[in-house]
Short mmCIF file of C-alpha atoms and ligand atoms in Angstrom, two decimals:
data_model
loop_
_atom_site.label_atom_id
_atom_site.label_comp_id
_atom_site.label_asym_id
_atom_site.label_seq_id
_atom_site.Cartn_x
_atom_site.Cartn_y
_atom_site.Cartn_z
CA MET A 139 81.80 48.23 98.65
CA THR A 140 84.39 49.50 101.40
CA ASP A 141 82.96 50.67 104.58
CA ASP A 142 83.64 54.06 104.05
CA LEU A 143 81.60 54.06 101.08
CA THR A 144 79.08 52.46 102.73
CA GLU A 145 78.87 54.83 105.39
CA HIS A 146 79.10 57.86 103.14
CA LEU A 147 76.02 56.46 101.20
CA SER A 148 74.14 55.74 104.46
CA HIS A 149 74.97 59.43 105.15
CA LEU A 150 73.36 60.80 102.04
CA ARG A 151 70.58 58.84 102.33
CA ALA A 152 69.68 60.00 105.63
CA ARG A 153 70.65 63.80 104.11
CA LEU A 154 68.02 63.11 101.02
CA GLY A 155 65.45 62.44 103.79
CA SER A 156 66.30 65.71 105.94
CA LEU A 157 66.62 67.58 102.92
CA GLN A 158 62.87 67.11 102.31
CA GLU A 159 61.67 68.22 105.88
CA ASP A 160 60.77 71.55 104.87
CA ASP A 161 58.97 70.67 101.67
CA LEU A 162 55.18 70.86 101.64
CA PRO A 163 53.89 67.05 101.47
CA VAL A 164 52.83 65.44 98.45
CA HIS A 165 51.15 62.72 100.33
CA GLY A 166 47.70 63.64 102.69
CA GLY A 167 45.67 65.66 100.86
CA ARG A 168 46.50 68.69 103.07
CA THR A 169 48.76 70.63 99.75
CA LEU A 170 46.15 72.06 97.54
CA ALA A 171 48.24 72.98 94.83
CA TYR A 172 51.34 71.61 93.15
CA VAL A 173 50.69 68.21 94.21
CA TYR A 174 47.73 65.64 93.39
CA ASP A 175 47.12 62.89 95.83
CA SER A 176 44.88 59.63 94.72
CA GLY A 177 45.56 58.87 98.49
CA LEU A 178 46.32 55.09 97.15
CA GLY A 179 49.88 54.10 98.99
CA ALA A 180 50.43 51.15 97.36
CA VAL A 181 49.70 52.35 93.53
CA ASP A 182 52.17 55.44 94.63
CA GLU A 183 54.81 52.85 95.72
CA LEU A 184 54.57 50.83 92.48
CA ALA A 185 54.76 54.28 90.27
CA ARG A 186 57.84 55.36 92.32
CA GLU A 187 59.77 51.97 91.97
CA ALA A 188 58.89 51.98 88.00
CA VAL A 189 60.66 55.72 88.02
CA ALA A 190 63.49 54.34 89.66
CA ALA A 191 63.41 50.95 87.35
CA TYR A 192 63.47 53.34 84.38
CA ALA A 193 65.56 56.39 85.34
CA GLY A 194 68.34 55.65 83.62
CA SER A 195 66.76 54.39 80.05
CA ASN A 196 66.54 57.08 77.17
CA GLY A 197 63.38 57.89 75.28
CA LEU A 198 65.99 59.57 72.82
CA ASP A 199 65.86 56.42 70.54
CA PRO A 200 62.66 54.40 70.68
CA THR A 201 64.44 51.47 68.90
CA ALA A 202 67.01 51.34 71.80
CA PHE A 203 64.29 51.35 74.52
CA PRO A 204 61.20 50.13 72.80
CA SER A 205 59.67 49.31 76.20
CA LEU A 206 59.27 53.14 76.31
CA LEU A 207 57.72 53.21 73.13
CA GLN A 208 55.43 50.78 74.01
CA MET A 209 54.31 52.51 77.56
CA GLU A 210 54.02 55.81 75.70
CA ASN A 211 51.59 54.22 73.07
CA ASP A 212 49.52 52.61 75.59
CA LEU A 213 49.25 55.78 77.46
CA VAL A 214 48.55 57.52 74.29
CA ALA A 215 45.67 54.74 73.67
CA PHE A 216 44.22 55.29 77.32
CA ALA A 217 43.79 59.02 76.97
CA ALA A 218 42.47 58.80 73.36
CA GLY A 219 39.37 56.27 75.08
CA ILE A 220 38.62 58.87 77.44
CA LEU A 221 39.09 61.61 75.28
CA ASP A 222 36.60 60.35 72.44
CA ALA A 223 39.57 60.72 69.88
CA PRO A 224 38.69 59.20 66.61
CA ASP A 225 40.91 55.99 65.01
CA SER A 226 43.52 58.73 63.55
CA ALA A 227 44.17 60.65 66.64
CA VAL A 228 48.04 60.12 67.50
CA GLY A 229 49.86 61.34 70.73
CA THR A 230 52.90 62.18 72.39
CA ILE A 231 54.19 61.69 75.94
CA THR A 232 56.10 65.47 77.21
CA SER A 233 57.74 66.29 80.60
CA GLY A 234 54.85 68.40 81.19
CA GLY A 235 51.50 70.43 80.82
CA THR A 236 54.13 73.51 80.02
CA GLU A 237 55.88 71.54 77.13
CA SER A 238 52.48 69.81 75.94
CA VAL A 239 51.51 73.47 75.30
CA LEU A 240 54.62 74.59 73.88
CA LEU A 241 54.64 72.04 71.38
CA ALA A 242 50.72 72.54 70.47
CA VAL A 243 51.99 76.23 69.54
CA GLN A 244 55.12 75.56 67.97
CA SER A 245 53.28 72.94 65.67
CA ALA A 246 50.48 75.54 64.48
CA ARG A 247 53.12 78.04 63.96
CA ASP A 248 54.97 75.67 61.69
CA ALA A 249 52.17 74.55 60.15
CA HIS A 250 52.10 77.79 58.41
CA PRO A 251 55.62 79.01 57.45
CA GLU A 252 53.58 81.36 54.84
CA VAL A 253 52.52 83.19 57.96
CA THR A 254 55.26 85.75 58.29
CA SER A 255 53.91 87.21 62.12
CA PRO A 256 51.95 84.31 63.40
CA SER A 257 49.70 85.06 66.31
CA MET A 258 47.32 82.82 68.24
CA VAL A 259 44.08 83.60 70.19
CA LEU A 260 43.54 83.05 73.85
CA PRO A 261 40.97 83.73 76.59
CA SER A 262 42.27 85.82 79.21
CA THR A 263 42.33 82.75 81.59
CA ALA A 264 44.46 80.74 79.33
CA HIS A 265 47.58 79.02 81.28
CA ALA A 266 50.72 81.10 81.59
CA ALA A 267 52.30 78.20 79.34
CA PHE A 268 51.03 79.94 75.99
CA HIS A 269 52.80 83.00 77.10
CA LYS A 270 55.57 81.41 77.47
CA ALA A 271 54.74 79.55 73.85
CA ALA A 272 54.72 83.20 72.77
CA HIS A 273 57.64 84.35 74.17
CA TYR A 274 59.97 81.46 73.09
CA PHE A 275 58.16 81.16 69.33
CA GLY A 276 57.61 84.62 68.45
CA VAL A 277 53.56 83.51 68.33
CA ARG A 278 51.78 87.05 69.07
CA ALA A 279 49.15 86.52 72.07
CA VAL A 280 46.08 88.05 71.48
CA LEU A 281 43.88 88.03 74.59
CA VAL A 282 40.25 87.86 74.75
CA PRO A 283 38.47 89.11 77.82
CA VAL A 284 36.39 86.46 79.54
CA GLY A 285 32.56 86.78 80.04
CA PRO A 286 31.23 87.67 83.49
CA ASP A 287 31.18 84.23 84.15
CA PHE A 288 34.72 83.59 83.88
CA ARG A 289 34.55 81.49 80.53
CA ALA A 290 35.72 82.62 77.01
CA ASP A 291 33.67 84.69 74.79
CA PRO A 292 33.19 82.65 71.35
CA ASP A 293 31.87 85.82 69.72
CA ALA A 294 34.99 88.06 71.13
CA MET A 295 37.40 85.39 70.28
CA ALA A 296 35.65 84.70 66.80
CA ALA A 297 36.05 88.22 66.25
CA ALA A 298 39.84 88.29 66.84
CA ILE A 299 40.79 85.88 64.53
CA ASP A 300 42.38 87.17 61.41
CA ASP A 301 45.04 85.99 58.69
CA SER A 302 47.59 85.77 60.57
CA THR A 303 45.99 83.43 63.47
CA VAL A 304 47.56 79.99 63.61
CA LEU A 305 45.81 78.94 66.71
CA VAL A 306 42.77 79.48 68.64
CA VAL A 307 42.82 77.90 72.34
CA ALA A 308 39.94 77.17 74.94
CA SER A 309 40.70 75.36 78.73
CA ALA A 310 38.75 72.76 80.19
CA PRO A 311 39.10 74.00 82.52
CA SER A 312 40.78 77.47 83.67
CA TYR A 313 43.53 76.81 86.26
CA ALA A 314 42.61 79.89 88.00
CA HIS A 315 38.65 79.92 87.88
CA GLY A 316 38.24 76.05 87.23
CA VAL A 317 35.16 76.70 84.56
CA VAL A 318 35.35 75.01 81.16
CA ASP A 319 34.97 76.98 78.03
CA PRO A 320 32.59 76.83 75.48
CA VAL A 321 35.01 74.75 73.61
CA THR A 322 32.09 74.01 71.11
CA GLU A 323 31.59 77.75 69.83
CA VAL A 324 35.25 78.39 70.23
CA ALA A 325 36.46 74.92 67.96
CA ALA A 326 33.37 75.77 65.45
CA ALA A 327 34.75 79.64 65.18
CA ALA A 328 38.28 78.18 64.59
CA ALA A 329 37.31 75.38 61.96
CA ALA A 330 34.98 77.83 60.34
CA ARG A 331 38.26 79.91 59.27
CA GLY A 332 40.18 76.82 59.01
CA ILE A 333 42.58 77.19 61.63
CA ARG A 334 43.72 74.79 64.46
CA CYS A 335 42.01 74.75 68.23
CA HIS A 336 43.84 73.59 70.89
CA VAL A 337 42.08 72.18 74.35
CA ASP A 338 43.97 72.90 77.45
CA ALA A 339 43.02 69.87 79.71
CA CYS A 340 45.90 69.93 81.49
CA ILE A 341 44.11 69.94 84.78
CA GLY A 342 41.00 68.57 83.71
CA GLY A 343 41.69 65.98 81.14
CA TRP A 344 41.74 62.96 83.18
CA VAL A 345 38.51 63.90 85.55
CA LEU A 346 36.08 65.74 83.46
CA PRO A 347 35.68 62.51 81.33
CA TYR A 348 34.75 60.06 84.64
CA ALA A 349 32.60 63.26 85.86
CA ALA A 350 30.59 62.89 82.93
CA ARG A 351 30.56 59.20 83.01
CA LEU A 352 29.51 59.99 86.55
CA GLY A 353 26.50 61.91 85.57
CA ARG A 354 27.99 65.50 86.30
CA ALA A 355 26.82 68.22 83.96
CA VAL A 356 30.18 68.59 81.81
CA PRO A 357 29.87 70.92 78.64
CA PRO A 358 31.47 69.43 75.87
CA TRP A 359 35.20 69.82 75.29
CA THR A 360 36.79 66.55 74.07
CA PHE A 361 37.79 65.49 70.19
CA ALA A 362 33.81 64.70 70.45
CA VAL A 363 33.45 68.50 69.55
CA GLU A 364 34.06 69.28 65.67
CA GLY A 365 36.87 71.52 65.49
CA VAL A 366 39.07 70.29 68.31
CA THR A 367 42.46 69.84 66.68
CA SER A 368 44.73 69.00 69.73
CA ILE A 369 44.41 68.15 73.44
CA SER A 370 46.63 68.40 76.10
CA VAL A 371 46.44 66.48 79.62
CA ASP A 372 48.74 65.91 82.20
CA LEU A 373 49.47 62.75 83.57
CA HIS A 374 51.10 64.25 86.87
CA LYS A 375 48.01 66.15 87.69
CA TYR A 376 44.65 63.82 87.82
CA ALA A 377 46.39 60.82 86.79
CA TYR A 378 47.88 60.81 90.00
CA ALA A 379 51.11 60.28 88.14
CA PRO A 380 54.50 60.82 89.49
CA LYS A 381 55.97 64.43 87.95
CA GLY A 382 57.41 64.73 84.59
CA ALA A 383 54.49 63.50 82.32
CA SER A 384 51.55 65.01 80.07
CA LEU A 385 50.12 63.82 76.81
CA LEU A 386 49.74 66.16 73.60
CA LEU A 387 47.10 64.55 71.39
CA HIS A 388 46.32 65.44 67.74
CA ARG A 389 43.36 64.65 65.86
CA THR A 390 45.24 63.36 63.10
CA PRO A 391 49.25 62.62 62.07
CA SER A 392 49.72 65.22 59.73
CA LEU A 393 48.32 67.88 62.64
CA ARG A 394 51.25 66.40 64.46
CA ARG A 395 53.63 66.61 61.49
CA PRO A 396 55.45 69.81 62.61
CA GLN A 397 55.71 68.64 66.12
CA TYR A 398 58.64 66.46 64.79
CA PHE A 399 62.52 67.48 64.65
CA ALA A 400 65.03 66.19 62.93
CA SER A 401 68.41 66.83 62.12
CA ALA A 402 71.12 65.28 60.01
CA ALA A 403 73.23 68.38 59.61
CA TRP A 404 76.41 67.43 61.91
CA PRO A 405 78.52 64.14 62.04
CA GLY A 406 76.67 62.50 64.78
CA TYR A 407 73.71 60.69 65.06
CA THR A 408 70.85 61.93 63.40
CA MET A 409 68.68 63.41 66.21
CA LEU A 410 65.18 62.93 66.09
CA ASN A 411 62.84 63.94 68.66
CA SER A 412 59.24 64.34 69.09
CA THR A 413 59.39 66.57 71.96
CA MET A 414 61.35 69.71 73.09
CA GLN A 415 63.86 67.25 74.85
CA SER A 416 66.42 64.87 73.08
CA THR A 417 67.44 62.59 76.01
CA ARG A 418 64.33 61.85 77.88
CA SER A 419 64.65 59.66 81.11
CA GLY A 420 62.03 56.77 80.92
CA GLY A 421 61.47 56.92 84.85
CA PRO A 422 58.42 59.61 84.33
CA VAL A 423 56.96 57.91 81.25
CA ALA A 424 57.31 54.25 83.33
CA GLY A 425 55.68 55.84 86.63
CA ALA A 426 53.13 57.05 84.63
CA TRP A 427 52.34 53.71 83.14
CA ALA A 428 52.51 52.13 86.21
CA ALA A 429 50.11 54.79 87.75
CA VAL A 430 47.66 54.59 85.15
CA HIS A 431 47.18 50.78 84.73
CA ALA A 432 47.42 50.36 88.54
CA ILE A 433 44.40 52.56 88.72
CA GLY A 434 42.68 51.79 85.95
CA ASP A 435 39.17 52.96 83.92
CA ALA A 436 37.22 51.71 87.07
CA GLY A 437 39.82 53.27 89.66
CA TYR A 438 39.66 56.81 88.00
CA GLU A 439 36.27 56.54 88.32
CA ARG A 440 36.23 55.91 91.67
CA LEU A 441 38.70 58.40 92.37
CA THR A 442 36.92 61.05 90.38
CA ALA A 443 33.69 60.69 92.57
CA GLU A 444 35.90 60.84 95.43
CA VAL A 445 37.21 64.01 94.47
CA PHE A 446 33.97 65.67 93.05
CA GLY A 447 32.37 64.65 96.88
CA ALA A 448 35.13 66.75 98.25
CA VAL A 449 34.53 69.75 95.80
CA ASP A 450 30.79 69.45 96.25
CA ALA A 451 31.15 69.13 100.20
CA LEU A 452 33.80 72.16 100.28
CA VAL A 453 31.47 74.49 97.97
CA ALA A 454 28.73 73.97 100.13
CA GLY A 455 30.61 74.57 103.49
CA VAL A 456 32.30 77.74 101.92
CA ALA A 457 28.86 79.01 101.61
CA ASP A 458 28.63 78.82 105.32
CA ILE A 459 31.50 80.81 106.08
CA ASP A 460 31.10 84.33 106.36
CA GLY A 461 33.41 86.49 104.23
CA VAL A 462 34.48 84.12 101.94
CA GLY A 463 32.58 82.56 98.86
CA VAL A 464 33.37 80.96 95.73
CA VAL A 465 34.60 83.17 92.46
CA VAL A 466 32.18 80.84 90.46
CA PRO A 467 30.67 77.43 91.03
CA PRO A 468 33.92 75.13 89.61
CA ASP A 469 32.97 72.59 86.43
CA SER A 470 36.03 70.64 87.57
CA THR A 471 38.09 69.82 90.84
CA LEU A 472 39.41 73.36 91.38
CA ILE A 473 38.21 76.11 93.41
CA ALA A 474 38.70 79.92 93.68
CA LEU A 475 37.84 81.62 96.94
CA VAL A 476 36.92 85.23 96.97
CA THR A 477 36.69 87.25 100.05
CA ASP A 478 34.58 90.29 100.87
CA GLU A 479 36.17 93.54 102.30
CA THR A 480 36.26 92.00 106.11
CA CYS A 481 39.21 89.54 105.71
CA ASP A 482 42.46 89.51 103.40
CA PRO A 483 42.83 86.66 101.27
CA PHE A 484 46.88 86.43 101.61
CA THR A 485 46.24 86.33 105.21
CA ILE A 486 43.70 83.53 105.03
CA CYS A 487 46.60 81.68 102.95
CA ASP A 488 48.90 82.08 105.75
CA GLU A 489 46.55 81.13 108.43
CA MET A 490 45.68 78.05 106.45
CA ALA A 491 49.20 77.21 106.53
CA GLU A 492 49.46 77.66 110.37
CA ARG A 493 46.83 75.02 110.35
CA ASP A 494 48.75 72.98 107.81
CA PHE A 495 46.78 73.37 104.69
CA TYR A 496 48.54 74.78 101.81
CA VAL A 497 46.18 76.89 99.56
CA GLN A 498 47.92 79.26 96.74
CA PRO A 499 47.39 82.58 96.91
CA GLN A 500 46.13 84.01 93.26
CA LEU A 501 47.11 88.01 92.89
CA SER A 502 44.76 90.00 91.56
CA TYR A 503 44.11 90.29 87.62
CA GLY A 504 42.66 93.51 85.85
CA ASP A 505 39.52 94.32 88.04
CA GLN A 506 39.61 90.63 89.20
CA ALA A 507 40.34 90.52 92.94
CA ALA A 508 42.97 88.52 94.89
CA THR A 509 41.67 85.02 95.13
CA VAL A 510 42.77 81.40 96.87
CA HIS A 511 43.35 78.86 94.94
CA LEU A 512 42.50 75.05 95.76
CA SER A 513 43.70 72.10 93.59
CA VAL A 514 41.39 69.39 95.36
CA SER A 515 42.64 65.70 95.48
CA ALA A 516 40.99 62.46 95.90
CA ALA A 517 42.89 62.47 98.98
CA THR A 518 41.34 65.69 100.48
CA LEU A 519 37.63 63.79 100.92
CA PRO A 520 38.12 62.58 104.54
CA LEU A 521 39.64 65.66 105.28
CA VAL A 522 36.93 68.16 104.46
CA ASP A 523 35.49 68.84 107.49
CA ASP A 524 39.11 69.81 108.98
CA LEU A 525 39.74 71.95 105.76
CA LEU A 526 36.08 73.80 106.52
CA ALA A 527 36.74 74.35 109.90
CA ALA A 528 40.39 75.59 109.34
CA LEU A 529 39.00 77.93 106.98
CA ALA A 530 36.49 79.27 109.03
CA SER A 531 39.04 79.71 111.78
CA SER A 532 41.28 81.17 109.21
CA VAL A 533 38.86 83.47 108.23
CA GLU A 534 38.22 84.55 111.95
CA ALA A 535 41.96 85.27 112.16
CA ALA A 536 42.24 87.30 108.88
CA ARG A 537 39.35 89.40 110.40
CA ALA A 538 41.01 89.86 113.52
CA ALA A 539 44.07 90.87 111.91
CA GLY A 540 42.67 93.35 109.68
CA PRO A 541 43.69 94.73 106.25
CA VAL A 542 47.42 93.92 105.47
CA ARG A 543 49.09 97.45 105.51
CA VAL A 544 51.83 97.93 103.00
CA ASP A 545 54.62 100.13 104.26
CA PRO A 546 54.09 103.39 101.98
CA GLY A 547 57.57 103.77 101.95
CA ILE A 548 58.39 100.46 100.42
CA ALA A 549 55.06 100.74 98.03
CA ALA A 550 56.56 103.94 96.89
CA TYR A 551 60.07 102.28 96.19
CA VAL A 552 58.64 99.24 94.72
CA ALA A 553 56.28 101.67 92.50
CA SER A 554 59.65 103.44 91.29
CA LEU A 555 61.07 100.17 90.18
CA ASP A 556 61.66 99.98 86.43
CA PRO A 557 60.43 96.32 85.29
CA ALA A 558 63.25 96.48 82.45
CA GLY A 559 66.13 97.56 85.23
CA ILE A 560 66.08 95.27 88.05
CA GLY A 561 69.40 94.21 88.74
CA ASP A 562 71.29 93.30 92.09
CA ASP A 563 71.40 96.93 93.55
CA GLU A 564 67.60 97.67 93.03
CA PHE A 565 66.72 94.07 94.21
CA ASP A 566 69.14 94.49 97.34
CA GLY A 567 67.15 98.08 97.76
CA LEU A 568 63.72 96.02 97.61
CA LEU A 569 64.88 93.52 100.25
CA GLU A 570 66.38 96.37 102.84
CA ALA A 571 63.46 98.23 102.11
CA ALA A 572 61.00 95.29 103.03
CA GLY A 573 63.02 94.10 105.98
CA LEU A 574 63.77 91.09 103.68
CA LEU A 575 67.68 90.95 104.23
CA GLY A 576 68.93 87.81 105.96
CA PRO A 577 71.96 87.86 108.22
CA GLY A 578 74.98 89.27 106.68
CA PRO A 579 77.78 87.14 105.12
CA GLY A 580 79.69 85.40 108.04
CA PRO A 581 81.93 82.58 108.79
CA ASP A 582 78.99 80.31 108.59
CA ASP A 583 78.18 81.30 105.02
CA ALA A 584 77.50 77.87 103.69
CA ALA A 585 75.48 76.34 106.38
CA PRO A 586 72.07 75.79 104.72
CA GLY A 587 69.56 78.11 106.54
CA THR A 588 71.84 80.56 107.74
CA SER A 589 73.31 82.17 104.76
CA SER A 590 73.18 85.64 103.73
CA GLY A 591 70.85 87.08 100.97
CA LEU A 592 67.25 86.25 101.72
CA ALA A 593 65.17 85.68 104.81
CA LEU A 594 61.80 84.49 103.54
CA PRO A 595 59.34 85.38 106.11
CA SER A 596 57.07 82.80 107.11
CA ARG A 597 53.88 84.68 106.67
CA MET A 598 53.82 85.96 102.85
CA ALA A 599 50.78 88.12 103.15
CA GLU A 600 52.86 91.53 103.26
CA VAL A 601 54.89 90.25 100.39
CA ASN A 602 52.03 89.21 98.23
CA ALA A 603 49.97 92.37 99.14
CA LEU A 604 53.39 94.57 98.22
CA LEU A 605 53.22 92.40 94.82
CA ASP A 606 49.43 92.67 94.04
CA LEU A 607 50.09 96.65 94.19
CA ALA A 608 52.41 96.20 91.43
CA THR A 609 51.70 95.99 87.25
CA PRO A 610 51.98 92.49 86.20
CA ALA A 611 55.44 93.29 84.67
CA LEU A 612 56.63 94.58 87.63
CA ARG A 613 55.59 91.51 89.74
CA GLU A 614 57.28 89.15 86.99
CA ALA A 615 60.48 91.30 87.18
CA VAL A 616 60.19 91.25 90.92
CA LEU A 617 60.06 87.59 90.94
CA VAL A 618 62.63 86.82 88.22
CA ALA A 619 64.99 88.76 90.12
CA PHE A 620 63.94 87.04 93.50
CA LEU A 621 64.40 83.67 91.44
CA ASP A 622 67.67 84.77 90.48
CA ARG A 623 68.94 85.46 93.88
CA LEU A 624 67.60 82.25 95.32
CA GLN A 625 69.23 80.33 92.24
CA ARG A 626 72.89 81.37 93.41
CA HIS A 627 74.65 78.87 95.26
CA GLY A 628 75.57 79.87 98.53
CA GLU A 629 72.51 81.57 99.25
CA ARG A 630 69.45 79.82 100.65
CA PRO A 631 66.49 81.23 101.82
CA SER A 632 66.18 80.88 105.57
CA GLY A 633 63.43 81.34 108.00
C1 PLP B 764 49.07 72.90 85.24
C2 PLP B 764 48.73 73.54 83.83
C3 PLP B 764 49.60 73.61 82.57
C4 PLP B 764 50.83 73.60 83.12
O1 PLP B 764 51.42 72.61 83.50
P1 PLP B 764 52.65 71.97 83.74
O2 PLP B 764 53.12 70.53 84.42
O3 PLP B 764 52.74 72.99 85.47
O4 PLP B 764 53.80 72.62 83.11
C5 PLP B 764 48.71 74.16 81.60
N1 PLP B 764 47.51 74.27 81.45
C6 PLP B 764 46.81 74.43 82.74
C7 PLP B 764 45.31 74.53 82.79
C8 PLP B 764 47.16 73.80 83.92
O5 PLP B 764 46.75 73.52 84.87
#
């Protein structure tokens, strides 16, 4: 290597590090959404080495890279064990929970080519990935309101099944409220009509089996439940694997068959895929394999005891903080907090960020108030007291700050927008009205953090409150316009 190249690479290495400075920390247990931290640094290091070592390997052809097939089958076997799967069960590694869900829906649709206008029955709390599947695959989502306990209503779901239904869904647990649906009843209703039942255990699938083993009350939801035909479980959540890995298991090979795609209708190699991706990096497969085997069954049981230790302590501690409470006692490792009228949940999120804890705002939905979401990690356990103290003082600060006032002019502007037509002009108008326009284009336009277009405030309560006033369709449209604006090179968020 020339000296010039060496110097260039070391500059880039430093730059890769400095680019990450504004990101949320992925370690340390203070980020309570998006990342899941086992707290086991050495395991993480091995998993990252595995990602790096296999980053260039291609799962497109398992005969060319038999290592990846081996690791995939090992991971499926491990999952089958904890999910009470019968010997007939099969599985596939995917890029994430959304892809697992997409494939479950696509398989259900394609198992019934005779159904001309297919639909699926979802509890209203099902993950947005199902709405994405509906959008991609033309499978109508029939939403059934959940009961007052935020769990799916099996009678109402049974009643919603009709001749067009190709799939019925339950969550273990739901992301927004952290409770497990009554899978036994939902799956029975599906089975009675000969319909597939998918359990979305993307976020609970790797902890609930261990929770049950530890003697916690976990309602049945695995393949042990008759009528459950497929389960999704994310490795990159509570298996504490690096990002980019989830599993989709089917009860039998024939249930999985429609998931496969082959095409010999061109002059190149016959394309043969089990997932939506074709070229598929070996990195996440090897990273997940390394994490799962490094932690192992006993390790997951210990981590599950830790994470539930944190969940229990947080739930107990929240009860002592005036102004906030849990929406519902959690069945799993997710906590949703609701506030009373004395404090604003979005302000609490901002105040928590000031105290170096990232918690996630959840906008109001139907008649459910806005909430604060916490995905608790094993690494959060040693920080429980700090977190509770931060929450108590955040609630106090939110009280002192008072209700978030949305400027009536901005609210009126937003309300006047047509979700179907938010173009550049409308979005510029919104930014201007909200005072979010960054410094105009200038000579240093290309310098990160100083470019034109967007100036993200460090406090998001006003923005969230504004979104909260909007209809779901308008929220989607405004946020799409926002993302579209972010993803223009040369225009980077500042602030
Ligand atoms: C996270 C999650 C998903 C989607 O998974 P991604 O990995 O983000 O694509 C689906 N369902 C539930 C319940 C989840 O928590």
